[in-house]
Amino acid sequence: MKKVSLLVAAVAVAMSGMVAVASAEPVMTATDAVRGVKHSQQVKPQYKKRVVRLITNEAPGTVIVDTVNKYLYLVEGRNKATRYGIGVGREGFGWSGVVKIGRKAEWPTWTPPAEMRAREARAGHNLPAVQPGGPDNPLGARAMYLYQGNRDTIFRIHGTNQPWTIGLNLSSGCIRMVNDDVADLYDRVPVGTKVIVVGPGNKQGNVAFDDRGIDVLRTIFGG
């Protein structure tokens, strides 16, 4: 009888350990994952950060977001830009306009909207009311909040630790970049930077830009 009691106690301890491990795992959400897509730690080659020849009349320092082709450009000078791959969520894909970076945050806190929490609950995914910043946060390592005047548009350029989502239309979220890329952009653009989001509806107005592809000489030699 004593042996049976010891066995039961051991099983209970093991089970409690399993529960503790399970509860410590990051929560996977529709915002943070794309169902049915193979997970990989590699960004597809066409979406890796590149120096490209970009023909545009926009001033250096301007950010151009092409939500259709899934690229974000940082204009750097005459016929030169850094191009980053992006993933575009439902909120980002259906919108276009001219805004500015009104606020920036490192390892931002995520507060999912009530509608999103309700939608995900119906699908069996319980989202937290507030998720602190960190490696498992859907907003990733950095966030740049897009404003019109002094008003937050609710659109963001933010990071992700799931590279397989770059180049895709996502179920939720705005404009996402891999963490290394969003941190690089974050360091290079100040609050007040002009951001042109080119998407459906042409609400961004008449914006001309032509991506002529990788600038091989500048990629090799810089400048």
PDB file of N, CA, C and O in Angstrom, residues 114-154:
ATOM      1  N   ALA A 114     -10.992  44.498 -28.406  1.00  0.00           N
ATOM      2  CA  ALA A 114     -12.052  43.625 -27.875  1.00  0.00           C
ATOM      3  C   ALA A 114     -12.657  42.760 -28.972  1.00  0.00           C
ATOM      4  O   ALA A 114     -12.951  41.571 -28.753  1.00  0.00           O
ATOM      5  N   GLU A 115     -12.820  43.348 -30.182  1.00  0.00           N
ATOM      6  CA  GLU A 115     -13.397  42.576 -31.289  1.00  0.00           C
ATOM      7  C   GLU A 115     -12.504  41.405 -31.663  1.00  0.00           C
ATOM      8  O   GLU A 115     -12.980  40.305 -31.951  1.00  0.00           O
ATOM      9  N   MET A 116     -11.191  41.634 -31.651  1.00  0.00           N
ATOM     10  CA  MET A 116     -10.260  40.552 -31.968  1.00  0.00           C
ATOM     11  C   MET A 116     -10.294  39.458 -30.905  1.00  0.00           C
ATOM     12  O   MET A 116     -10.288  38.271 -31.217  1.00  0.00           O
ATOM     13  N   ARG A 117     -10.360  39.871 -29.649  1.00  0.00           N
ATOM     14  CA  ARG A 117     -10.417  38.885 -28.567  1.00  0.00           C
ATOM     15  C   ARG A 117     -11.666  38.024 -28.692  1.00  0.00           C
ATOM     16  O   ARG A 117     -11.621  36.794 -28.501  1.00  0.00           O
ATOM     17  N   ALA A 118     -12.790  38.661 -29.021  1.00  0.00           N
ATOM     18  CA  ALA A 118     -14.040  37.909 -29.178  1.00  0.00           C
ATOM     19  C   ALA A 118     -13.962  36.962 -30.372  1.00  0.00           C
ATOM     20  O   ALA A 118     -14.380  35.793 -30.292  1.00  0.00           O
ATOM     21  N   ARG A 119     -13.401  37.448 -31.481  1.00  0.00           N
ATOM     22  CA  ARG A 119     -13.278  36.623 -32.679  1.00  0.00           C
ATOM     23  C   ARG A 119     -12.391  35.419 -32.432  1.00  0.00           C
ATOM     24  O   ARG A 119     -12.703  34.288 -32.815  1.00  0.00           O
ATOM     25  N   GLU A 120     -11.249  35.648 -31.766  1.00  0.00           N
ATOM     26  CA  GLU A 120     -10.329  34.553 -31.499  1.00  0.00           C
ATOM     27  C   GLU A 120     -10.890  33.572 -30.474  1.00  0.00           C
ATOM     28  O   GLU A 120     -10.643  32.369 -30.542  1.00  0.00           O
ATOM     29  N   ALA A 121     -11.679  34.083 -29.527  1.00  0.00           N
ATOM     30  CA  ALA A 121     -12.302  33.198 -28.541  1.00  0.00           C
ATOM     31  C   ALA A 121     -13.258  32.233 -29.233  1.00  0.00           C
ATOM     32  O   ALA A 121     -13.347  31.054 -28.861  1.00  0.00           O
ATOM     33  N   ARG A 122     -13.966  32.730 -30.232  1.00  0.00           N
ATOM     34  CA  ARG A 122     -14.885  31.851 -30.978  1.00  0.00           C
ATOM     35  C   ARG A 122     -14.139  30.758 -31.712  1.00  0.00           C
ATOM     36  O   ARG A 122     -14.672  29.677 -31.971  1.00  0.00           O
ATOM     37  N   ALA A 123     -12.877  31.052 -32.071  1.00  0.00           N
ATOM     38  CA  ALA A 123     -12.052  30.055 -32.763  1.00  0.00           C
ATOM     39  C   ALA A 123     -11.247  29.194 -31.783  1.00  0.00           C
ATOM     40  O   ALA A 123     -10.450  28.354 -32.204  1.00  0.00           O
ATOM     41  N   GLY A 124     -11.472  29.412 -30.479  1.00  0.00           N
ATOM     42  CA  GLY A 124     -10.783  28.595 -29.477  1.00  0.00           C
ATOM     43  C   GLY A 124      -9.450  29.121 -29.044  1.00  0.00           C
ATOM     44  O   GLY A 124      -8.662  28.405 -28.415  1.00  0.00           O
ATOM     45  N   HIS A 125      -9.132  30.396 -29.372  1.00  0.00           N
ATOM     46  CA  HIS A 125      -7.867  30.998 -28.970  1.00  0.00           C
ATOM     47  C   HIS A 125      -8.147  32.145 -28.001  1.00  0.00           C
ATOM     48  O   HIS A 125      -8.740  33.148 -28.383  1.00  0.00           O
ATOM     49  N   ASN A 126      -7.747  31.979 -26.770  1.00  0.00           N
ATOM     50  CA  ASN A 126      -7.997  32.997 -25.759  1.00  0.00           C
ATOM     51  C   ASN A 126      -6.816  33.963 -25.689  1.00  0.00           C
ATOM     52  O   ASN A 126      -5.707  33.573 -25.330  1.00  0.00           O
ATOM     53  N   LEU A 127      -7.052  35.213 -26.052  1.00  0.00           N
ATOM     54  CA  LEU A 127      -6.011  36.228 -26.034  1.00  0.00           C
ATOM     55  C   LEU A 127      -6.004  36.959 -24.699  1.00  0.00           C
ATOM     56  O   LEU A 127      -7.061  37.182 -24.106  1.00  0.00           O
ATOM     57  N   PRO A 128      -4.836  37.363 -24.248  1.00  0.00           N
ATOM     58  CA  PRO A 128      -4.771  38.150 -23.008  1.00  0.00           C
ATOM     59  C   PRO A 128      -5.308  39.555 -23.236  1.00  0.00           C
ATOM     60  O   PRO A 128      -5.284  40.061 -24.364  1.00  0.00           O
ATOM     61  N   ALA A 129      -5.781  40.187 -22.180  1.00  0.00           N
ATOM     62  CA  ALA A 129      -6.234  41.580 -22.296  1.00  0.00           C
ATOM     63  C   ALA A 129      -5.053  42.492 -22.622  1.00  0.00           C
ATOM     64  O   ALA A 129      -5.181  43.424 -23.410  1.00  0.00           O
ATOM     65  N   VAL A 130      -3.908  42.197 -22.018  1.00  0.00           N
ATOM     66  CA  VAL A 130      -2.679  42.939 -22.274  1.00  0.00           C
ATOM     67  C   VAL A 130      -1.517  41.951 -22.246  1.00  0.00           C
ATOM     68  O   VAL A 130      -1.439  41.120 -21.339  1.00  0.00           O
ATOM     69  N   GLN A 131      -0.640  42.025 -23.244  1.00  0.00           N
ATOM     70  CA  GLN A 131       0.532  41.165 -23.260  1.00  0.00           C
ATOM     71  C   GLN A 131       1.788  42.043 -23.196  1.00  0.00           C
ATOM     72  O   GLN A 131       2.007  42.886 -24.070  1.00  0.00           O
ATOM     73  N   PRO A 132       2.593  41.876 -22.154  1.00  0.00           N
ATOM     74  CA  PRO A 132       3.801  42.685 -22.021  1.00  0.00           C
ATOM     75  C   PRO A 132       4.758  42.460 -23.194  1.00  0.00           C
ATOM     76  O   PRO A 132       4.718  41.425 -23.868  1.00  0.00           O
ATOM     77  N   GLY A 133       5.615  43.441 -23.431  1.00  0.00           N
ATOM     78  CA  GLY A 133       6.611  43.299 -24.480  1.00  0.00           C
ATOM     79  C   GLY A 133       7.577  42.166 -24.185  1.00  0.00           C
ATOM     80  O   GLY A 133       7.833  41.837 -23.033  1.00  0.00           O
ATOM     81  N   GLY A 134       8.087  41.543 -25.248  1.00  0.00           N
ATOM     82  CA  GLY A 134       9.021  40.433 -25.094  1.00  0.00           C
ATOM     83  C   GLY A 134       9.075  39.600 -26.349  1.00  0.00           C
ATOM     84  O   GLY A 134       8.347  39.867 -27.320  1.00  0.00           O
ATOM     85  N   PRO A 135       9.918  38.578 -26.376  1.00  0.00           N
ATOM     86  CA  PRO A 135      10.114  37.772 -27.580  1.00  0.00           C
ATOM     87  C   PRO A 135       8.848  37.100 -28.104  1.00  0.00           C
ATOM     88  O   PRO A 135       8.758  36.799 -29.300  1.00  0.00           O
ATOM     89  N   ASP A 136       7.861  36.839 -27.233  1.00  0.00           N
ATOM     90  CA  ASP A 136       6.642  36.164 -27.664  1.00  0.00           C
ATOM     91  C   ASP A 136       5.520  37.128 -28.020  1.00  0.00           C
ATOM     92  O   ASP A 136       4.429  36.702 -28.387  1.00  0.00           O
ATOM     93  N   ASN A 137       5.775  38.420 -27.907  1.00  0.00           N
ATOM     94  CA  ASN A 137       4.739  39.408 -28.176  1.00  0.00           C
ATOM     95  C   ASN A 137       4.537  39.564 -29.683  1.00  0.00           C
ATOM     96  O   ASN A 137       5.515  39.694 -30.426  1.00  0.00           O
ATOM     97  N   PRO A 138       3.288  39.556 -30.184  1.00  0.00           N
ATOM     98  CA  PRO A 138       3.039  39.671 -31.623  1.00  0.00           C
ATOM     99  C   PRO A 138       3.547  40.955 -32.262  1.00  0.00           C
ATOM    100  O   PRO A 138       3.722  41.002 -33.479  1.00  0.00           O
ATOM    101  N   LEU A 139       3.788  42.014 -31.463  1.00  0.00           N
ATOM    102  CA  LEU A 139       4.312  43.256 -32.034  1.00  0.00           C
ATOM    103  C   LEU A 139       5.821  43.231 -32.205  1.00  0.00           C
ATOM    104  O   LEU A 139       6.393  44.163 -32.771  1.00  0.00           O
ATOM    105  N   GLY A 140       6.462  42.177 -31.727  1.00  0.00           N
ATOM    106  CA  GLY A 140       7.885  42.016 -31.958  1.00  0.00           C
ATOM    107  C   GLY A 140       8.756  42.994 -31.195  1.00  0.00           C
ATOM    108  O   GLY A 140       8.367  43.546 -30.167  1.00  0.00           O
ATOM    109  N   ALA A 141       9.947  43.226 -31.731  1.00  0.00           N
ATOM    110  CA  ALA A 141      10.984  43.975 -31.019  1.00  0.00           C
ATOM    111  C   ALA A 141      10.768  45.482 -31.032  1.00  0.00           C
ATOM    112  O   ALA A 141      11.228  46.183 -30.130  1.00  0.00           O
ATOM    113  N   ARG A 142      10.098  45.995 -32.051  1.00  0.00           N
ATOM    114  CA  ARG A 142       9.915  47.439 -32.175  1.00  0.00           C
ATOM    115  C   ARG A 142       8.548  47.716 -32.797  1.00  0.00           C
ATOM    116  O   ARG A 142       8.015  46.908 -33.551  1.00  0.00           O
ATOM    117  N   ALA A 143       8.026  48.907 -32.498  1.00  0.00           N
ATOM    118  CA  ALA A 143       6.795  49.360 -33.139  1.00  0.00           C
ATOM    119  C   ALA A 143       6.906  50.841 -33.438  1.00  0.00           C
ATOM    120  O   ALA A 143       7.434  51.613 -32.636  1.00  0.00           O
ATOM    121  N   MET A 144       6.423  51.219 -34.619  1.00  0.00           N
ATOM    122  CA  MET A 144       6.340  52.621 -35.011  1.00  0.00           C
ATOM    123  C   MET A 144       4.870  52.921 -35.300  1.00  0.00           C
ATOM    124  O   MET A 144       4.264  52.300 -36.180  1.00  0.00           O
ATOM    125  N   TYR A 145       4.310  53.848 -34.538  1.00  0.00           N
ATOM    126  CA  TYR A 145       2.879  54.128 -34.559  1.00  0.00           C
ATOM    127  C   TYR A 145       2.605  55.254 -35.551  1.00  0.00           C
ATOM    128  O   TYR A 145       3.234  56.317 -35.490  1.00  0.00           O
ATOM    129  N   LEU A 146       1.660  55.022 -36.465  1.00  0.00           N
ATOM    130  CA  LEU A 146       1.415  55.947 -37.554  1.00  0.00           C
ATOM    131  C   LEU A 146       0.290  56.911 -37.197  1.00  0.00           C
ATOM    132  O   LEU A 146      -0.812  56.489 -36.830  1.00  0.00           O
ATOM    133  N   TYR A 147       0.569  58.205 -37.327  1.00  0.00           N
ATOM    134  CA  TYR A 147      -0.358  59.261 -36.939  1.00  0.00           C
ATOM    135  C   TYR A 147      -0.732  60.125 -38.143  1.00  0.00           C
ATOM    136  O   TYR A 147       0.064  60.318 -39.059  1.00  0.00           O
ATOM    137  N   GLN A 148      -1.946  60.664 -38.118  1.00  0.00           N
ATOM    138  CA  GLN A 148      -2.348  61.745 -39.004  1.00  0.00           C
ATOM    139  C   GLN A 148      -2.548  62.966 -38.123  1.00  0.00           C
ATOM    140  O   GLN A 148      -3.461  62.992 -37.296  1.00  0.00           O
ATOM    141  N   GLY A 149      -1.686  63.950 -38.267  1.00  0.00           N
ATOM    142  CA  GLY A 149      -1.687  65.059 -37.331  1.00  0.00           C
ATOM    143  C   GLY A 149      -1.308  64.540 -35.954  1.00  0.00           C
ATOM    144  O   GLY A 149      -0.283  63.884 -35.790  1.00  0.00           O
ATOM    145  N   ASN A 150      -2.151  64.817 -34.977  1.00  0.00           N
ATOM    146  CA  ASN A 150      -1.909  64.319 -33.626  1.00  0.00           C
ATOM    147  C   ASN A 150      -2.759  63.103 -33.278  1.00  0.00           C
ATOM    148  O   ASN A 150      -2.843  62.702 -32.115  1.00  0.00           O
ATOM    149  N   ARG A 151      -3.394  62.518 -34.296  1.00  0.00           N
ATOM    150  CA  ARG A 151      -4.308  61.399 -34.057  1.00  0.00           C
ATOM    151  C   ARG A 151      -3.661  60.069 -34.441  1.00  0.00           C
ATOM    152  O   ARG A 151      -3.144  59.912 -35.541  1.00  0.00           O
ATOM    153  N   ASP A 152      -3.718  59.122 -33.529  1.00  0.00           N
ATOM    154  CA  ASP A 152      -3.225  57.773 -33.783  1.00  0.00           C
ATOM    155  C   ASP A 152      -4.187  57.075 -34.733  1.00  0.00           C
ATOM    156  O   ASP A 152      -5.381  56.955 -34.454  1.00  0.00           O
ATOM    157  N   THR A 153      -3.666  56.604 -35.863  1.00  0.00           N
ATOM    158  CA  THR A 153      -4.525  55.957 -36.866  1.00  0.00           C
ATOM    159  C   THR A 153      -4.843  54.500 -36.519  1.00  0.00           C
ATOM    160  O   THR A 153      -5.635  53.876 -37.208  1.00  0.00           O
ATOM    161  N   ILE A 154      -4.206  53.945 -35.504  1.00  0.00           N
ATOM    162  CA  ILE A 154      -4.226  52.526 -35.090  1.00  0.00           C
ATOM    163  C   ILE A 154      -3.379  51.643 -36.002  1.00  0.00           C
ATOM    164  O   ILE A 154      -3.243  50.451 -35.738  1.00  0.00           O
TER     165      ILE A 154
END
